[in-house]
Coordinates of C-alpha atoms in Angstrom, one line a residue:
M1 CA 68.3 -92.0 14.1
A2 CA 66.7 -88.8 15.3
K3 CA 67.3 -87.7 18.9
T4 CA 65.1 -85.4 20.9
V5 CA 66.2 -83.5 24.0
V6 CA 63.4 -81.9 26.0
I7 CA 64.5 -79.2 28.4
L8 CA 62.1 -78.0 31.1
G9 CA 62.8 -74.5 32.3
G10 CA 63.8 -71.3 30.4
A11 CA 66.2 -69.7 32.9
Y12 CA 69.9 -69.8 33.6
A13 CA 70.4 -73.6 33.3
G14 CA 67.8 -74.5 30.7
V15 CA 68.7 -71.8 28.2
Q16 CA 72.4 -72.6 28.5
V17 CA 71.9 -76.3 28.0
A18 CA 69.8 -75.6 24.9
H19 CA 72.4 -73.3 23.3
R20 CA 75.3 -75.6 24.1
L21 CA 73.6 -78.6 22.5
L22 CA 72.7 -76.7 19.4
K23 CA 76.1 -75.1 19.1
T24 CA 78.2 -78.2 20.0
T25 CA 76.2 -81.3 19.5
L26 CA 74.1 -80.4 16.5
P27 CA 77.0 -80.2 14.1
H28 CA 77.8 -83.9 14.5
A29 CA 74.3 -85.0 15.2
K30 CA 72.3 -83.6 12.3
D31 CA 69.0 -85.1 13.4
L32 CA 69.1 -83.7 16.9
K33 CA 66.1 -81.7 18.0
V34 CA 66.0 -79.6 21.1
I35 CA 62.7 -78.6 22.6
L36 CA 62.8 -75.9 25.3
V37 CA 59.7 -75.5 27.5
S38 CA 59.3 -72.3 29.6
K39 CA 56.3 -70.7 31.3
N40 CA 57.9 -67.4 30.6
S41 CA 58.3 -66.2 27.0
N42 CA 61.2 -64.0 28.2
F43 CA 64.4 -64.7 30.0
Y44 CA 64.1 -63.0 33.4
W45 CA 67.4 -62.0 35.0
N46 CA 65.9 -62.5 38.5
M47 CA 69.3 -62.0 40.2
A48 CA 68.7 -58.3 39.7
S49 CA 65.1 -58.4 41.0
V50 CA 66.3 -57.1 44.3
R51 CA 67.4 -53.9 42.6
A52 CA 64.6 -53.8 40.1
I53 CA 62.0 -53.1 42.8
V54 CA 63.5 -49.7 43.3
P55 CA 61.8 -47.3 40.9
G56 CA 64.0 -45.8 38.2
V57 CA 67.1 -47.8 38.7
L58 CA 66.7 -50.5 36.0
K59 CA 64.7 -50.6 32.8
E60 CA 62.6 -53.7 31.9
E61 CA 64.9 -54.5 29.0
D62 CA 67.8 -54.6 31.5
I63 CA 66.3 -57.7 33.2
S64 CA 64.0 -59.3 30.7
Q65 CA 64.4 -60.2 27.0
P66 CA 62.4 -62.5 24.7
I67 CA 63.9 -66.0 24.5
A68 CA 62.8 -67.0 21.0
P69 CA 64.9 -64.5 19.0
G70 CA 68.0 -65.8 20.6
F71 CA 67.5 -69.2 19.0
A72 CA 66.5 -67.9 15.5
K73 CA 70.0 -68.6 14.1
Y74 CA 69.6 -72.4 14.5
P75 CA 67.8 -74.5 11.8
A76 CA 64.0 -74.4 12.4
E77 CA 63.8 -78.2 12.4
A78 CA 66.4 -78.4 15.2
F79 CA 64.8 -76.2 17.8
E80 CA 61.3 -75.7 19.2
F81 CA 60.3 -73.2 21.9
I82 CA 57.1 -74.0 23.8
I83 CA 55.6 -71.5 26.1
G84 CA 54.0 -73.8 28.7
S85 CA 54.6 -75.7 31.9
A86 CA 55.3 -79.3 32.7
Q87 CA 52.5 -81.2 34.4
A88 CA 53.8 -84.8 34.5
V89 CA 56.9 -86.8 33.6
D90 CA 56.7 -90.5 32.7
H91 CA 60.4 -91.5 32.9
E92 CA 59.7 -95.1 32.0
N93 CA 57.9 -94.3 28.8
Q94 CA 60.0 -91.1 28.2
T95 CA 57.2 -88.7 27.9
V96 CA 56.4 -85.3 29.3
K97 CA 52.9 -83.8 29.6
V98 CA 52.8 -80.0 29.3
T99 CA 50.1 -77.4 29.2
V100 CA 50.5 -74.9 26.4
G101 CA 49.1 -71.4 25.9
A102 CA 46.5 -69.3 27.7
D103 CA 43.9 -72.0 27.2
E104 CA 46.3 -74.6 28.8
T105 CA 46.0 -77.1 26.0
D106 CA 47.6 -80.4 26.9
R107 CA 50.5 -81.7 24.8
Q108 CA 52.6 -84.8 25.1
L109 CA 56.2 -84.6 24.3
N110 CA 58.3 -87.7 23.6
Y111 CA 62.0 -87.5 24.5
D112 CA 65.2 -89.4 24.2
Y113 CA 66.9 -87.2 26.8
L114 CA 65.3 -85.0 29.4
V115 CA 66.8 -82.1 31.3
V116 CA 64.9 -80.6 34.3
A117 CA 65.9 -77.1 35.2
T118 CA 62.6 -75.7 36.6
G119 CA 64.2 -74.0 39.6
T120 CA 62.6 -72.9 42.8
R121 CA 59.9 -70.6 44.0
N122 CA 59.3 -68.5 47.1
A123 CA 57.8 -70.4 50.0
G124 CA 54.4 -69.3 51.1
T125 CA 53.9 -66.4 48.6
T126 CA 53.3 -65.9 44.9
D127 CA 53.3 -62.1 44.8
M128 CA 57.0 -61.4 45.1
P129 CA 59.3 -61.0 42.0
W130 CA 62.4 -62.7 43.3
K131 CA 62.0 -65.9 41.2
N132 CA 61.2 -66.7 37.6
N133 CA 57.7 -68.2 38.3
G134 CA 55.0 -66.9 36.0
T135 CA 54.5 -65.6 32.5
H136 CA 56.4 -62.6 31.2
E137 CA 53.2 -60.5 31.6
E138 CA 52.7 -61.7 35.2
I139 CA 56.2 -61.0 36.3
A140 CA 56.4 -57.6 34.6
A141 CA 53.1 -56.5 36.2
L142 CA 54.4 -57.8 39.6
L143 CA 57.5 -55.8 39.3
T144 CA 55.6 -52.6 38.4
Q145 CA 53.2 -53.1 41.3
T146 CA 56.1 -53.7 43.7
Q147 CA 57.9 -50.6 42.5
E148 CA 54.7 -48.5 43.0
K149 CA 54.3 -49.9 46.5
V150 CA 58.0 -49.2 47.3
K151 CA 57.6 -45.6 46.1
A152 CA 54.5 -45.0 48.2
A153 CA 55.7 -46.6 51.4
K154 CA 57.4 -44.8 54.3
H155 CA 57.9 -48.0 56.4
I156 CA 59.0 -51.3 54.9
V157 CA 59.5 -54.7 56.5
V158 CA 61.7 -57.3 54.8
A159 CA 61.1 -60.7 56.3
G160 CA 63.8 -63.3 55.9
A161 CA 67.5 -62.5 56.2
G162 CA 69.0 -65.0 53.8
A163 CA 71.0 -63.6 50.8
T164 CA 67.9 -62.4 49.0
G165 CA 66.5 -60.6 52.1
V166 CA 69.8 -59.0 52.9
E167 CA 70.2 -57.8 49.3
V168 CA 66.6 -56.4 49.2
A169 CA 67.0 -54.5 52.4
A170 CA 70.4 -53.2 51.3
E171 CA 69.0 -51.9 48.0
L172 CA 66.2 -50.2 49.8
G173 CA 68.6 -48.8 52.4
F174 CA 71.0 -47.5 49.7
E175 CA 68.2 -45.6 48.0
Y176 CA 66.0 -44.5 50.9
G177 CA 67.9 -45.0 54.2
N178 CA 69.6 -41.6 54.2
P179 CA 68.6 -39.8 51.0
K180 CA 69.6 -36.2 50.2
D181 CA 66.0 -35.2 50.3
V182 CA 64.7 -36.0 53.8
A183 CA 61.2 -36.3 52.3
D184 CA 62.3 -39.5 50.5
K185 CA 63.5 -41.2 53.7
K186 CA 61.9 -44.6 54.5
E187 CA 62.2 -46.8 57.6
I188 CA 63.5 -50.2 56.6
I189 CA 63.4 -53.2 59.0
L190 CA 65.0 -56.6 58.2
L191 CA 63.7 -59.5 60.2
S192 CA 65.9 -62.5 60.7
S193 CA 64.5 -65.7 62.2
T194 CA 68.0 -66.6 63.4
K195 CA 70.1 -64.5 65.8
E196 CA 72.3 -63.3 63.0
V197 CA 71.6 -62.6 59.3
L198 CA 72.6 -65.2 56.7
G199 CA 71.9 -67.9 59.1
G200 CA 74.9 -67.0 61.2
D201 CA 77.4 -67.5 58.3
S202 CA 80.9 -66.3 58.9
I203 CA 80.2 -63.1 56.9
A204 CA 77.0 -62.4 59.0
S205 CA 78.7 -59.6 61.0
N206 CA 80.1 -58.1 57.8
A207 CA 76.7 -58.0 56.2
A208 CA 75.1 -56.6 59.3
S209 CA 77.7 -53.9 59.4
E210 CA 77.0 -52.9 55.8
L211 CA 73.3 -52.8 56.5
K212 CA 73.8 -50.5 59.5
K213 CA 75.7 -48.1 57.3
L214 CA 72.7 -48.1 55.0
H215 CA 70.4 -47.2 57.9
V216 CA 68.6 -50.6 57.8
E217 CA 67.4 -51.8 61.2
V218 CA 68.1 -55.6 61.7
R219 CA 66.1 -57.5 64.2
G220 CA 67.5 -60.9 65.0
S221 CA 65.6 -63.9 66.4
A222 CA 62.5 -62.3 64.9
R223 CA 60.5 -65.1 63.2
V224 CA 57.2 -64.1 61.5
A225 CA 54.2 -66.0 62.9
S226 CA 51.5 -64.4 60.8
T227 CA 50.6 -61.4 58.7
T228 CA 47.3 -59.6 58.2
T229 CA 46.6 -56.9 55.5
S230 CA 44.1 -54.3 56.5
P231 CA 41.7 -52.4 54.1
D232 CA 44.0 -49.4 54.0
G233 CA 46.8 -51.6 52.6
K234 CA 48.9 -51.7 55.7
T235 CA 50.2 -55.1 56.9
E236 CA 50.3 -56.2 60.6
V237 CA 53.3 -58.5 61.1
V238 CA 53.1 -60.7 64.2
L239 CA 56.3 -62.3 65.4
E240 CA 56.5 -65.5 67.3
N241 CA 57.4 -63.6 70.5
G242 CA 54.0 -61.8 70.2
E243 CA 55.4 -58.5 69.0
K244 CA 53.4 -56.7 66.4
I245 CA 54.7 -54.5 63.6
T246 CA 52.5 -52.4 61.4
T247 CA 54.1 -51.5 58.1
D248 CA 53.2 -49.9 54.8
L249 CA 54.9 -52.6 52.8
Y250 CA 55.7 -56.2 53.7
L251 CA 58.3 -58.0 51.5
P252 CA 58.8 -61.7 52.4
T253 CA 61.9 -63.3 51.1
M254 CA 62.2 -66.4 53.3
G255 CA 62.3 -69.9 52.1
M256 CA 62.6 -71.7 48.7
L257 CA 60.6 -74.6 47.4
P258 CA 61.6 -76.7 44.4
N259 CA 59.4 -76.8 41.3
T260 CA 59.2 -80.5 41.2
E261 CA 55.5 -81.3 41.7
F262 CA 55.3 -82.9 38.2
L263 CA 58.0 -85.5 38.9
P264 CA 57.6 -88.9 40.4
E265 CA 58.5 -89.2 44.1
A266 CA 61.1 -91.8 43.3
L267 CA 63.2 -89.1 41.6
L268 CA 63.2 -86.7 44.5
T269 CA 65.0 -86.2 47.8
A270 CA 63.2 -86.0 51.1
A271 CA 63.2 -82.2 50.7
K272 CA 61.6 -82.6 47.2
F273 CA 64.7 -81.5 45.3
I274 CA 65.9 -83.7 42.4
D275 CA 68.1 -86.6 43.5
I276 CA 71.2 -86.7 41.2
D277 CA 74.5 -88.5 40.9
E278 CA 78.0 -87.1 40.2
F279 CA 77.1 -86.7 36.5
Y280 CA 74.0 -84.7 37.4
A281 CA 72.0 -87.6 36.0
V282 CA 68.7 -88.2 37.9
K283 CA 68.8 -91.3 40.1
N284 CA 66.2 -94.0 39.4
A285 CA 65.7 -92.7 35.8
E286 CA 67.4 -93.3 32.5
N287 CA 68.5 -90.4 30.2
V288 CA 67.3 -87.7 32.6
W289 CA 69.5 -84.9 34.0
A290 CA 68.9 -81.9 36.2
A291 CA 70.7 -78.6 36.9
G292 CA 70.2 -75.4 38.8
D293 CA 68.3 -74.5 41.9
V294 CA 66.1 -77.6 41.4
V295 CA 68.9 -79.8 42.6
W296 CA 70.1 -77.4 45.4
K297 CA 73.6 -78.9 45.5
P298 CA 75.0 -77.7 47.7
R299 CA 72.8 -74.6 47.5
G300 CA 71.1 -72.4 44.9
S301 CA 73.7 -70.2 43.2
F302 CA 74.2 -68.5 39.9
V303 CA 77.8 -69.7 39.7
L304 CA 76.9 -73.3 40.6
T305 CA 74.0 -73.3 38.1
D306 CA 76.4 -72.1 35.3
K307 CA 78.8 -74.9 35.9
Q308 CA 76.1 -77.5 36.4
A309 CA 74.4 -76.6 33.1
A310 CA 77.7 -76.8 31.2
G311 CA 78.4 -80.2 32.7
V312 CA 75.0 -81.6 31.8
A313 CA 75.3 -80.4 28.2
K314 CA 78.7 -82.0 28.0
N315 CA 77.4 -85.3 29.3
I316 CA 74.4 -85.4 26.9
D317 CA 76.8 -84.7 24.1
A318 CA 79.0 -87.5 25.2
I319 CA 76.1 -90.0 25.4
I320 CA 75.0 -89.1 21.9
K321 CA 78.6 -89.6 20.7
G322 CA 78.7 -93.0 22.5
K323 CA 81.3 -91.9 25.0
P324 CA 81.2 -92.1 28.8
Q325 CA 80.0 -89.3 30.9
T326 CA 82.3 -87.3 33.2
P327 CA 81.5 -86.1 36.7
V328 CA 80.3 -82.5 36.7
K329 CA 82.8 -80.2 38.4
T330 CA 81.5 -76.9 39.8
I331 CA 83.8 -74.9 42.0
P332 CA 86.2 -76.4 44.6
I333 CA 85.2 -74.0 47.4
D334 CA 82.0 -72.7 48.9
V335 CA 81.6 -69.1 47.7
L336 CA 79.0 -66.7 49.1
M337 CA 78.7 -63.2 47.7
V338 CA 76.0 -60.8 48.9
A339 CA 75.5 -57.4 47.4
T340 CA 74.8 -54.6 49.9
G341 CA 73.5 -51.8 47.7
R342 CA 75.1 -50.2 44.7
S343 CA 78.6 -49.6 46.2
R344 CA 79.6 -52.4 48.6
G345 CA 79.1 -56.0 49.5
A346 CA 79.9 -58.9 51.9
G347 CA 81.3 -62.2 50.8
R348 CA 83.8 -65.0 51.2
M349 CA 85.6 -67.6 49.1
G350 CA 85.6 -70.7 51.2
P351 CA 86.7 -69.5 54.7
I352 CA 88.5 -66.4 53.4
K353 CA 86.5 -63.3 53.6
A354 CA 86.4 -61.0 50.6
F355 CA 86.9 -57.2 50.7
S356 CA 83.6 -55.3 50.3
L357 CA 84.9 -53.6 47.2
M358 CA 85.7 -56.9 45.6
V359 CA 82.2 -58.2 46.2
Y360 CA 80.9 -55.0 44.7
M361 CA 83.0 -55.4 41.6
I362 CA 82.2 -59.1 41.2
K363 CA 78.5 -58.9 41.8
G364 CA 77.0 -55.8 43.3
K365 CA 78.0 -53.3 40.6
T366 CA 75.6 -54.7 38.0
L367 CA 74.1 -57.9 39.4
G368 CA 75.1 -59.5 36.1
V369 CA 72.6 -57.7 33.9
E370 CA 75.3 -57.0 31.3
R371 CA 75.3 -60.8 30.5
L372 CA 71.6 -61.0 29.7
S373 CA 71.8 -60.5 26.0
S374 CA 74.7 -62.9 25.5
W375 CA 72.9 -65.5 27.6
V376 CA 69.8 -65.2 25.6
D377 CA 71.5 -65.4 22.2
G378 CA 74.0 -68.0 23.3
S379 CA 77.2 -66.0 22.6
M380 CA 78.1 -66.4 26.2
F381 CA 78.7 -70.1 25.7

């Protein structure tokens, strides 16, 4: 009997689950069909977006490649790629309503198994390139616009000192904090709503030290209350303490919201992330799983997403074979790695701090872009 797996989201988790099912499950389930739904026709390696905003450092093909060619090796009847976005899930009748194409035509998909990997988006803004939200054309244009603004600016404010904000400020500091040509110098300010960056994590002082070396000014307890853009393109940033900062370029990085509006409330936590069990099966629904930032367990992380996606694919494979699922194992310790420019970093593995050079080698050197092609074509898995 034919089995259809619908996967919502064409990023780290969704693409991996699709490849694993087609490589591992299809050989023993010949009537399996995998349908991958993604708003973006391309795989966007958004982990490197913090570096991609600096003009001339990364090429578009380094961070974005078409998804469809990566699946061309599988039988046509076993895979379908839909460029569209989910609008509603009826988990009782096992259907998904999606809008497809520029004209947003409605289409209903029937599924036997559903995987939700729609990720998160930036809170309060849609004009930053940090996340994979939008079409390929929209994200490419946004990156180009941001690069042009970075190039023109002499004063930049990065608001939000979580991992993304620290990495953005560090990349800018590496390039422009103390350049060889003084004419290229830019003033870079990182605003942290908490007293310390990274929410006061144990590596906060390490990250702050690295930022200081890059000539980034860090302001703690500086929560943004409002912003206003003037006709000349400058932005006035008003802090909760009443202080006003006028800047050439304002780059907000604070906050993440889950892309779960299309799901019934019964499937979500109080924070609107997807509520899952130890198998990463969605609670209060049958034959539905979730992985990636959309579950935020215990946080959003590339490493966690990688493990979660592998576990979900394994459990769907087991169900199809009539075998029991196994709890999804990620990593036994909490790992935090923050790149601070193109030569150093700050991080820890559990409570043990990592050397700056180690963080650079693990993450900061490339931000993982060398894995893009193998992720898209499935040879990574």
